[in-house]
Amino acid sequence: MSEVVQPASLALAVSRPKTAPFDWRRAVPLLLAAPLLVYMLVFYALPVAAMLLRSVNDPSWTLANYAILFEDVVFQKTFWITINTSVTVTLGCLILGYPVAMGLVRAKSMAPFILVIILLPFWTSVLVRSYAWMVLLGRHGLVNEALIALGMIERPIRILNTPLATQIAMIHILLPYMILPIANALRQIDPSLIRAASGLGATPFMTFRQVILPLSMSGMAAGTLLTFVLALGFYITPAMVGGPRDITLSMLIAQQVDQLNWAYAATLSAVLLATALAILAMARKLPGVGNAFKTSMR
Amino acid sequence: MTVAGMNGAGPGPIGRGASVTLSDLEKTYDRTSAAAKAVDGVSLDIRSGEFLTLLGPSGSGKTTTLMMIAGFETPTAGDIAIDGKSVVAMPPYRRNIGMVFQNYALFPHLTVEENVGFPLKQRGVPKAERAKLVAEALELVHLPGYGARYPRQLSGGQQQRVAVARAVVFKPRLLLMDEPLGALDKQLRENLQLEMRRLHADLGITFIYVTHDQEEALTMSDRIAVMNDGKVAQVGSPEDLYDRPDNRFVAGFIGESNFLPAVVRGLEDDVVVAECEGTLIRALCPGRPASGERVTLTTRPERLRFADGTWAGTEPPQNRMSVTVTEAVFAGERCRYMLRAGDGTSIVLKEPSSAAIRRRAVGERAEIAWSVADTILV
């Protein structure tokens, strides 16, 4: 036998052994996640799929449920209110949350204290907080009393059960979801960049506009997405403090379920889910936001 | 070395660089304890067009001093004047000083061009002129054609050049650099050191450079201010500091030094005669120590020779001492010997290696010699 081995076949032999044993190490992450995956599949994915199926096969295979939506005035109004509320709430969170995130990052000894204040609402249930807002915003609530005491109004104004009440309460509840990603992005900005900008002639405002704001874009995008998608599906708060005629999609779904109108509820749910997914998909394409996904993955 | 010669070549055209005066500058971070002074009474006159290096170990206050000149730190006491005008109350963005940071601090979301154009944009320079100045600055640091890249697409050395271009593009009269070569490998660092010298000669502006690397400081600077414990230990040209250190810290920090304990026995003009290891050693001395005073003499390892060697036409040096070789290391271009004097003082001697010179064995007894000019009382 010749002892000369062809270099190419040698390289192949080295890089790809013929009887590659199953590499257990590669399966470890999957195995570790398996219990949760099974749980999610059985108790979450399957029910959701079954629910969504109802929108197209109840009572028989049809797309009629979706066709109806295009002419359904109630749906259209509800959809519009939902989007409108979510956009307003998200903008409100962004405007109110950004300065707080900056304060949180810049504060030194006060930082843990500020963080506790931001997270405090997290530890209280949405229901309790919504009740609290009912008390505050009611006809004889703290807000009306204060406005009267200050002489700004003469008689109590109607705040509770208006879209404004929904927006105020939702902004409060969703603020942490906006503040924390922004604070995270701000914290990752190298402080020497701020110094460099200042040393190179940028006033504090110019530094904010040209350095801090663009570098925190990923955090703003993450916070905006999180807030917006959460706001889309909000139910308890708008139901409790919102106006009787200002129905959001989730309220409409609940209403339909109550009336055992399963196919319609399923169709609405599919639309809500699709809207959220579409927004996530679009956001990924935005410059700077795609990075936010990657960074949060790391 | 040619570079050492360049040090004496003098600053560029007069007036292009700012002069900087630090008077009794102090910085205390912790107001409660007076002991914790990061900078403690620093006074320095930095001339127009000079390349001055603040050299010192970490925690010596060199970076804090630089940050106060830049305006990122406020002095607790004292004054900083640029071209005779106090700038202490002026925010950094009004001081018009170029600055290169240790980690370059390039804006990651901006291209090289936008980074270099940043200071021009803040100054309201119109777009067309901005592009021209940016191209010039990139030319200056040998990076033309890199404008459209992002900092993360550049190597460390290239990033450093961009940082330099950005710091000089608006033609400041003063450039501050905080260990700008610290993160680079040795080869690249040496190349860039020479480039910094060239840049300094080209621009003719004042450079204040911070480093803990004494070799870097010796290679690049017109003058060096050695800092220790928040104070200036000595200011002088590289030759001054190396050949005539004022104190033990400077002698130990810049290059390697032997320290010989001695007792003063007398004075001959500006030369002090001191007894060390039972022999009389002559040393240069700035002051006039009293007879009987205990002092330390210092001398450089490479200025010592074995006394039976040749003196290459010069007069044999006056200072001599008997020693025993305790360690002999061949290190390529030179041999390094650890020697022990009579009562145990260890002395280092470095001899240029040559196949013609006999190498000493451990345990061998020998006599070493060195000149009075290379002996300093500290």
XYZ file of C-alpha atoms in Angstrom:
676
model
C 0.000 0.000 0.000
C 1.101 3.477 -0.743
C 1.775 5.583 2.282
C 1.241 8.811 0.388
C -1.982 10.469 1.404
C -3.513 13.056 -0.865
C -3.439 16.415 0.948
C -7.032 17.161 0.019
C -8.392 13.895 1.325
C -6.279 14.301 4.431
C -7.786 17.702 5.096
C -11.235 16.244 4.588
C -10.514 13.396 6.911
C -9.369 15.816 9.595
C -12.185 18.298 9.278
C -15.019 15.833 8.880
C -14.644 12.466 10.591
C -16.880 9.890 8.911
C -18.543 8.544 12.010
C -19.336 11.812 13.752
C -20.795 10.898 17.140
C -23.777 12.939 18.279
C -22.385 15.942 20.084
C -24.273 16.084 23.356
C -22.756 19.399 24.337
C -24.594 21.144 21.529
C -27.899 19.766 22.712
C -27.469 20.957 26.289
C -29.019 24.437 25.831
C -32.035 22.885 24.135
C -32.402 20.262 26.855
C -32.200 22.917 29.544
C -35.003 24.865 27.905
C -37.080 21.789 27.091
C -39.369 21.769 30.167
C -40.359 25.380 29.592
C -40.759 24.827 25.854
C -43.115 21.919 26.452
C -45.059 23.934 29.016
C -45.389 26.886 26.642
C -46.419 24.637 23.791
C -49.143 22.829 25.708
C -50.550 25.667 27.752
C -49.898 28.667 25.548
C -49.117 28.048 21.893
C -51.780 25.400 21.342
C -54.650 27.345 23.003
C -53.674 30.499 21.128
C -53.551 28.590 17.862
C -56.907 26.970 18.602
C -58.379 30.369 19.400
C -57.003 31.943 16.247
C -58.270 29.014 14.182
C -61.775 29.837 15.270
C -61.568 33.062 13.281
C -61.373 31.045 10.051
C -63.246 27.765 10.761
C -66.215 28.690 12.930
C -68.573 27.195 11.914
C -66.868 26.145 8.661
C -63.697 27.213 6.794
C -64.226 30.820 5.756
C -62.591 34.248 5.645
C -65.948 35.935 6.032
C -65.164 37.021 9.590
C -62.303 39.136 8.302
C -64.313 40.486 5.388
C -66.979 41.683 7.807
C -64.415 43.709 9.756
C -63.774 45.983 6.795
C -67.360 47.161 6.906
C -67.786 46.967 10.668
C -67.996 50.564 11.913
C -67.653 49.512 15.547
C -64.458 47.646 14.783
C -63.001 50.495 12.794
C -63.720 53.016 15.516
C -62.339 50.682 18.165
C -59.203 49.994 16.150
C -58.633 53.708 15.668
C -59.138 54.459 19.369
C -56.727 51.672 20.298
C -54.005 52.934 17.955
C -54.625 56.531 18.967
C -54.424 55.713 22.688
C -51.277 53.633 22.209
C -49.523 56.364 20.221
C -50.473 59.071 22.728
C -49.426 56.947 25.686
C -46.133 55.988 24.032
C -45.323 59.608 23.216
C -46.269 60.637 26.742
C -43.994 57.969 28.197
C -41.142 59.005 25.906
C -41.391 62.697 26.749
C -41.787 62.114 30.475
C -39.462 59.106 30.665
C -36.378 60.362 28.830
C -35.452 63.082 31.324
C -36.028 60.653 34.183
C -33.727 58.113 32.521
C -31.071 60.818 32.187
C -31.512 61.769 35.805
C -31.254 58.150 36.864
C -28.002 57.656 34.960
C -26.431 60.900 36.145
C -27.500 60.631 39.777
C -24.789 59.081 41.866
C -25.867 58.438 45.448
C -29.528 59.111 44.633
C -29.680 56.505 41.855
C -30.968 53.553 43.961
C -33.651 55.795 45.445
C -34.798 56.982 42.013
C -34.803 53.416 40.755
C -37.057 52.319 43.627
C -39.494 55.121 42.806
C -39.533 54.071 39.158
C -40.025 50.413 40.005
C -42.532 50.948 42.822
C -45.543 50.789 40.446
C -44.200 47.447 39.205
C -44.831 45.933 42.614
C -48.444 46.999 42.748
C -51.085 45.308 40.630
C -52.503 47.128 37.633
C -55.957 46.733 39.167
C -54.962 48.505 42.373
C -53.290 51.269 40.462
C -56.300 51.739 38.243
C -58.524 51.996 41.320
C -56.113 54.566 42.716
C -56.491 56.618 39.550
C -60.273 56.381 39.853
C -59.993 57.910 43.306
C -57.580 60.604 42.160
C -59.419 61.605 38.990
C -63.015 61.331 40.262
C -65.448 64.223 40.576
C -64.389 64.782 44.157
C -60.940 63.338 43.690
C -57.619 64.876 44.616
C -57.013 66.404 41.186
C -60.346 68.222 41.044
C -60.064 69.353 44.658
C -56.582 70.698 44.021
C -57.619 72.554 40.872
C -60.551 74.126 42.725
C -58.355 75.059 45.673
C -55.922 76.744 43.292
C -58.802 78.645 41.773
C -58.137 77.296 38.305
C -61.647 75.873 37.966
C -64.906 76.637 39.751
C -66.744 73.336 39.512
C -65.284 69.825 39.301
C -64.459 68.876 35.720
C -64.991 65.473 34.232
C -61.657 63.654 33.981
C -62.607 60.142 35.026
C -64.196 58.076 32.267
C -62.657 60.176 29.485
C -59.859 59.227 27.064
C -57.623 61.616 29.039
C -58.055 59.518 32.173
C -57.089 56.387 30.239
C -54.021 58.105 28.875
C -52.918 59.493 32.238
C -53.274 56.150 33.978
C -51.665 54.145 31.182
C -48.684 56.503 30.964
C -48.155 56.042 34.672
C -48.355 52.280 34.452
C -46.159 51.948 31.369
C -43.469 54.515 32.247
C -40.983 51.981 33.691
C -41.006 50.076 30.395
C -39.855 53.258 28.678
C -37.430 54.514 31.320
C -35.435 51.348 31.902
C -34.355 50.624 28.286
C -33.473 54.300 27.763
C -31.492 54.409 31.002
C -29.722 51.250 29.914
C -28.740 52.802 26.585
C -27.639 56.041 28.256
C -25.552 54.130 30.765
C -23.647 52.486 27.951
C -22.541 55.796 26.455
C -18.853 56.237 27.200
C -18.588 59.354 29.422
C -15.430 60.369 27.593
C -17.590 60.949 24.479
C -19.481 63.651 26.355
C -16.210 65.180 27.458
C -14.806 64.918 23.946
C -17.843 66.707 22.516
C -17.524 69.447 25.099
C -13.788 69.779 24.549
C -14.343 70.012 20.792
C -16.639 72.992 21.214
C -20.134 71.563 21.619
C -22.355 73.298 24.164
C -24.297 70.976 26.485
C -27.353 71.259 24.230
C -25.340 70.509 21.079
C -23.782 67.529 22.856
C -27.241 66.262 23.726
C -28.533 66.688 20.174
C -25.539 65.283 18.343
C -24.118 62.706 20.720
C -26.405 61.644 23.552
C -29.681 61.526 21.628
C -28.402 59.499 18.642
C -26.479 57.117 20.902
C -29.555 56.462 23.039
C -31.701 55.806 19.958
C -31.569 52.052 20.476
C -32.920 52.413 24.003
C -35.628 54.798 22.843
C -36.626 52.346 20.117
C -36.743 49.433 22.534
C -38.752 51.437 25.074
C -41.124 52.778 22.438
C -41.797 49.328 21.013
C -42.295 47.768 24.404
C -44.630 50.522 25.547
C -46.583 50.634 22.312
C -47.131 46.895 22.040
C -48.130 46.670 25.718
C -50.486 49.629 25.284
C -52.161 47.963 22.299
C -53.360 45.102 24.470
C -54.248 47.103 27.607
C -57.579 46.074 29.064
C -58.115 46.729 32.768
C -57.132 50.396 32.860
C -59.141 51.653 29.876
C -62.071 49.544 31.050
C -61.982 51.086 34.526
C -61.046 54.740 34.028
C -61.852 55.216 30.327
C -64.998 56.603 28.797
C -68.013 54.331 28.318
C -67.914 54.858 24.570
C -64.146 54.770 24.202
C -63.782 51.081 23.659
C -60.387 49.585 22.863
C -59.782 46.379 20.937
C -59.113 44.320 24.042
C -62.360 45.582 25.612
C -64.255 44.689 22.462
C -62.728 41.208 22.516
C -63.757 40.702 26.151
C -67.249 41.924 25.347
C -67.595 39.453 22.462
C -66.308 36.585 24.613
C -68.928 37.482 27.227
C -71.571 37.189 24.541
C -70.069 33.832 23.474
C -69.388 35.339 20.077
C -66.194 33.275 19.764
C -65.516 33.646 16.061
C -65.699 37.444 16.184
C -63.524 37.585 19.313
C -60.979 35.290 17.651
C -60.900 37.455 14.545
C -60.306 40.588 16.637
C -57.550 38.818 18.549
C -55.880 37.828 15.290
C -56.012 41.442 14.118
C -54.557 42.701 17.401
C -51.764 40.132 17.300
C -51.046 40.872 13.641
C -50.886 44.606 14.356
C -48.370 44.089 17.149
C -46.262 41.742 15.025
C -46.401 44.085 12.042
C -45.163 46.968 14.164
C -42.318 44.858 15.543
C -41.377 43.761 12.025
C -41.432 47.321 10.702
C -39.439 48.618 13.647
C -36.688 46.089 13.000
C -36.110 47.687 9.617
C -35.562 51.138 11.115
C -31.907 52.130 11.367
C -30.606 51.856 14.899
C -33.525 49.756 16.067
C -32.262 46.542 14.554
C -29.221 47.050 16.723
C -31.462 47.308 19.773
C -32.658 43.785 19.089
C -29.128 42.550 18.700
C -27.937 44.344 21.836
C -30.763 42.995 23.918
C -29.931 39.542 22.643
C -26.358 39.798 23.856
C 19.471 58.958 18.221
C 18.203 61.493 15.766
C 15.046 61.915 17.753
C 16.960 63.034 20.787
C 18.602 65.628 18.566
C 15.195 66.829 17.426
C 14.305 67.638 21.002
C 16.635 70.558 20.918
C 15.396 71.721 17.511
C 13.116 74.189 19.239
C 9.486 75.060 18.767
C 7.885 75.988 15.473
C 7.090 79.522 14.359
C 6.601 81.732 17.399
C 3.057 82.708 18.272
C 1.194 79.780 16.720
C 1.069 77.992 20.038
C -0.588 79.119 23.231
C 1.370 79.645 26.412
C -0.096 78.061 29.503
C 0.588 79.128 33.062
C -0.411 76.996 36.011
C -0.112 78.770 39.352
C -0.352 76.868 42.633
C -2.923 74.576 41.114
C -4.717 72.348 43.599
C -7.409 69.713 43.301
C -9.001 67.957 46.244
C -11.758 65.467 45.597
C -12.615 64.742 49.186
C -13.125 68.064 50.932
C -13.118 66.471 54.376
C -9.517 65.252 54.354
C -6.809 67.667 53.374
C -4.418 64.761 52.822
C -6.210 63.529 49.709
C -4.949 66.146 47.299
C -4.898 64.803 43.752
C -2.973 67.863 42.641
C -1.027 69.749 45.263
C 0.426 73.126 44.371
C 1.484 72.650 40.771
C 3.090 75.671 39.128
C 4.306 75.394 35.564
C 5.110 77.785 32.739
C 4.456 76.110 29.431
C 5.913 78.111 26.573
C 4.303 78.846 23.262
C 4.961 76.014 20.814
C 6.495 73.741 23.395
C 6.047 69.967 23.617
C 5.673 69.455 27.345
C 5.056 66.064 28.877
C 3.523 65.458 32.271
C 5.172 62.223 33.357
C 4.403 60.257 36.471
C 3.088 57.018 37.906
C -0.650 56.471 38.139
C -2.187 58.596 40.847
C 0.517 61.240 40.547
C -2.005 63.868 39.452
C -0.853 64.221 35.840
C -4.201 63.387 34.270
C -6.102 65.509 36.802
C -3.831 68.433 35.915
C -4.557 67.899 32.212
C -8.301 67.648 32.859
C -8.194 70.955 34.724
C -6.438 72.616 31.782
C -9.096 71.175 29.463
C -11.842 72.330 31.798
C -13.321 68.957 32.723
C -12.245 69.367 36.321
C -12.458 72.558 38.369
C -9.393 73.426 40.453
C -9.941 73.622 44.205
C -7.376 76.410 44.330
C -4.904 78.163 42.054
C -5.189 79.481 38.537
C -4.823 78.375 34.936
C -4.036 81.030 32.375
C -3.883 80.476 28.637
C -2.044 83.255 26.806
C -2.177 85.220 30.030
C -5.947 85.010 30.432
C -7.445 82.997 33.267
C -9.704 80.225 31.970
C -10.769 78.700 35.285
C -14.321 80.013 34.977
C -14.621 79.093 31.276
C -16.499 75.923 30.276
C -14.501 73.418 28.169
C -16.437 74.142 24.978
C -15.349 77.777 25.075
C -11.638 77.120 25.674
C -10.777 76.190 22.079
C -8.350 73.460 23.062
C -7.736 70.299 21.033
C -7.819 67.102 23.031
C -6.922 63.487 22.321
C -8.283 61.008 24.830
C -6.737 57.797 26.053
C -9.439 55.649 24.405
C -9.724 58.144 21.480
C -13.397 58.887 22.332
C -14.458 58.797 18.684
C -18.209 59.106 18.194
C -19.295 55.593 17.202
C -22.415 56.778 15.360
C -20.499 59.159 13.108
C -18.201 58.407 10.177
C -14.553 59.380 10.249
C -15.427 62.470 8.213
C -18.232 63.474 10.570
C -16.010 62.828 13.569
C -13.254 65.051 12.240
C -15.811 67.636 11.094
C -17.509 67.677 14.517
C -15.555 70.594 16.008
C -16.011 72.580 12.787
C -19.759 71.983 12.833
C -19.984 73.311 16.390
C -18.147 76.426 15.243
C -20.589 76.992 12.398
C -18.064 76.413 9.605
C -19.998 76.106 6.308
C -20.248 72.647 4.790
C -17.969 73.187 1.796
C -15.152 74.617 3.866
C -15.678 71.916 6.458
C -15.111 69.203 3.845
C -11.912 70.891 2.724
C -10.525 71.228 6.252
C -11.491 67.646 7.124
C -9.682 66.352 4.030
C -6.616 68.381 4.989
C -6.643 67.059 8.525
C -6.984 63.455 7.338
C -4.104 64.092 4.934
C -2.037 65.361 7.846
C -2.459 62.091 9.766
C -1.984 59.950 6.621
C -5.555 58.724 6.445
C -6.946 60.199 3.229
C -9.799 58.175 1.756
C -10.986 56.833 5.105
C -13.657 59.496 5.540
C -16.700 57.319 4.898
C -15.756 54.593 7.364
C -17.002 54.212 10.883
C -14.552 54.177 13.795
C -15.236 50.494 14.539
C -13.995 49.638 11.033
C -10.551 51.056 11.813
C -7.586 49.575 13.648
C -6.445 51.060 16.947
C -3.662 53.016 15.282
C -6.017 54.430 12.661
C -8.554 55.411 15.306
C -5.796 57.208 17.133
C -4.941 59.166 13.983
C -8.575 60.121 13.489
C -8.688 61.353 17.076
C -5.607 63.492 16.384
C -7.104 64.832 13.142
C -10.295 65.733 14.994
C -8.318 67.489 17.715
C -6.328 69.693 15.324
C -8.819 70.286 12.474
C -10.094 73.528 13.998
C -6.528 74.803 14.346
C -6.398 75.134 18.120
C -3.320 76.761 19.600
C -3.052 74.114 22.297
C -3.344 70.341 22.009
C -3.783 68.147 25.076
C -3.125 64.421 24.901
C -3.950 61.931 27.629
C -1.855 58.789 27.122
C -2.980 58.620 23.486
C -0.678 55.709 22.674
C -1.369 53.681 25.798
C -3.566 51.068 24.133
C -1.316 50.359 21.151
C 1.371 47.738 20.723
C 5.018 48.637 21.054
C 5.921 48.804 17.359
C 2.970 51.023 16.467
C 3.580 53.166 19.516
C 7.139 53.897 18.437
C 6.027 54.834 14.916
C 3.312 57.113 16.235
C 5.719 58.741 18.696
C 7.808 59.893 15.773
C 4.684 61.025 13.955
C 3.578 63.071 16.954
C 6.964 64.779 16.913
C 6.560 65.501 13.212
C 3.031 66.783 13.737
C 4.257 69.030 16.514
C 6.958 70.445 14.253
C 4.464 70.906 11.374
C 1.747 72.598 13.385
C 3.969 74.630 15.665
C 1.304 74.636 18.370
C 1.757 73.879 22.045
C 1.422 70.204 23.013
C 0.770 69.037 26.546
C 1.161 65.290 26.697
C 0.413 62.974 29.596
C 2.104 59.600 29.916
C 3.434 57.181 32.490
C 5.921 55.810 29.964
C 9.290 57.441 30.626
C 10.773 56.275 27.339
C 7.910 57.898 25.447
C 8.422 61.094 27.416
C 12.170 61.129 26.771
C 11.698 60.458 23.042
C 9.068 63.088 22.332
C 9.295 66.015 24.698
C 11.001 69.374 24.639
C 10.547 69.429 28.372
C 9.199 66.971 30.901
C 7.471 67.741 34.180
C 7.852 64.693 36.401
C 4.935 64.438 38.812
C 4.666 62.509 42.037
C 1.994 62.650 44.742
C 0.283 65.620 43.122
C 3.457 67.683 43.009
C 5.966 68.492 40.299
C 9.133 66.629 41.247
C 11.277 68.210 38.532
C 10.886 70.080 35.255
C 13.525 69.995 32.593
C 14.682 68.748 29.246
C 14.970 64.972 28.851
C 18.785 65.287 29.150
C 18.453 67.353 32.318
C 16.210 64.819 33.970
C 18.286 61.847 32.966
C 21.741 63.248 33.681
C 20.948 65.582 36.542
C 17.955 64.325 38.507
C 17.071 66.661 41.371
C 15.830 63.988 43.696
C 15.662 60.320 44.365
C 12.171 59.969 42.875
C 13.167 61.392 39.506
C 16.401 59.367 39.480
C 14.422 56.193 40.160
C 11.473 56.910 37.894
C 13.349 57.963 34.786
C 15.690 55.204 33.715
C 17.409 52.893 36.132
C 19.569 54.231 38.923
C 21.950 52.942 41.547
C 21.566 54.531 44.955
C 24.661 54.586 47.157
C 24.381 55.654 50.793
C 27.271 57.935 51.702
C 28.527 60.409 54.279
C 29.757 63.852 53.204
C 33.447 64.380 53.945
C 34.140 67.651 52.173
C 33.575 69.984 49.234
C 35.817 70.771 46.254
C 34.272 73.687 44.317
C 30.928 72.330 43.077
C 31.922 68.723 43.689
C 31.108 66.986 46.912
C 33.404 64.327 48.309
C 31.557 61.595 50.155
C 32.595 58.379 51.766
C 30.797 55.324 50.496
C 31.726 51.713 51.212
C 34.988 52.918 52.668
C 36.082 54.718 49.527
C 35.821 58.386 48.615
C 33.354 59.115 45.810
C 33.046 62.488 44.110
C 29.649 63.681 42.999
C 27.972 66.727 41.450
C 25.775 68.507 43.898
C 23.354 71.396 43.490
C 23.409 72.443 47.160
C 26.155 72.643 49.763
C 25.743 69.759 52.195
C 27.537 69.930 55.561
C 30.388 67.614 56.388
C 29.171 64.475 58.120
C 25.690 64.643 56.593
C 24.250 61.324 55.400
C 23.355 61.523 51.733
C 22.504 59.322 48.748
C 24.565 59.304 45.595
C 23.046 58.136 42.359
C 24.545 56.885 39.144
C 23.225 55.157 36.011
C 24.023 51.453 35.448
C 25.214 52.038 31.884
C 27.675 54.717 32.988
C 29.595 52.249 35.166
C 32.486 50.222 33.751
C 34.758 47.498 34.980
C 37.985 49.316 35.771
C 40.191 46.966 33.784
C 38.292 47.781 30.571
C 39.299 50.339 28.007
C 38.297 53.995 28.206
C 38.282 54.717 24.513
C 40.741 57.604 24.550
C 39.125 59.402 27.467
C 40.689 59.829 30.843
C 39.962 56.947 33.230
C 37.152 57.992 35.540
C 37.858 59.101 39.075
C 35.245 57.178 41.046
C 36.197 53.600 41.820
C 34.844 50.834 43.984
C 35.576 47.159 44.690
C 32.675 44.796 44.147
C 31.739 41.133 43.836
C 29.642 39.886 40.909
C 26.442 38.287 42.267
C 24.485 37.876 39.044
C 25.384 38.058 35.363
C 22.707 38.214 32.682
C 23.326 38.342 28.954
C 20.462 40.358 27.415
C 21.441 40.604 23.764
C 22.608 44.123 23.145
C 24.010 44.405 26.639
C 25.164 42.434 29.634
C 23.653 43.218 32.958
C 25.547 42.549 36.156
C 24.335 42.656 39.723
C 27.240 43.593 41.953
C 27.654 43.765 45.692
C 29.815 46.366 47.333
C 31.686 45.773 50.571
C 28.863 46.117 53.089
C 26.067 44.770 50.914
C 24.818 47.673 48.782
C 23.785 46.187 45.472
C 24.792 47.941 42.298
C 23.640 47.317 38.752
C 26.094 47.663 35.896
C 25.168 47.492 32.226
C 27.888 46.863 29.691
C 27.367 46.944 25.906
C 27.817 43.370 24.783
C 30.724 42.533 22.542
C 32.309 39.256 21.740
C 35.614 40.963 22.459
C 34.786 41.782 26.072
C 35.370 39.096 28.630
C 32.202 38.276 30.525
C 32.411 38.214 34.279
C 31.516 35.130 36.251
C 29.351 35.094 39.358
C 31.525 35.332 42.455
C 34.347 37.111 40.671
C 35.853 40.135 42.382
C 36.282 43.273 40.285
C 36.791 47.004 40.439
C 34.280 49.331 38.827
C 34.800 52.928 37.791
C 32.678 55.842 36.657
C 33.074 59.541 36.144
C 32.245 62.332 38.559
C 29.910 63.920 36.001
C 27.746 60.800 36.126
C 27.439 60.888 39.907
C 24.711 63.042 41.415
C 23.922 63.717 45.031
C 20.155 63.527 45.473
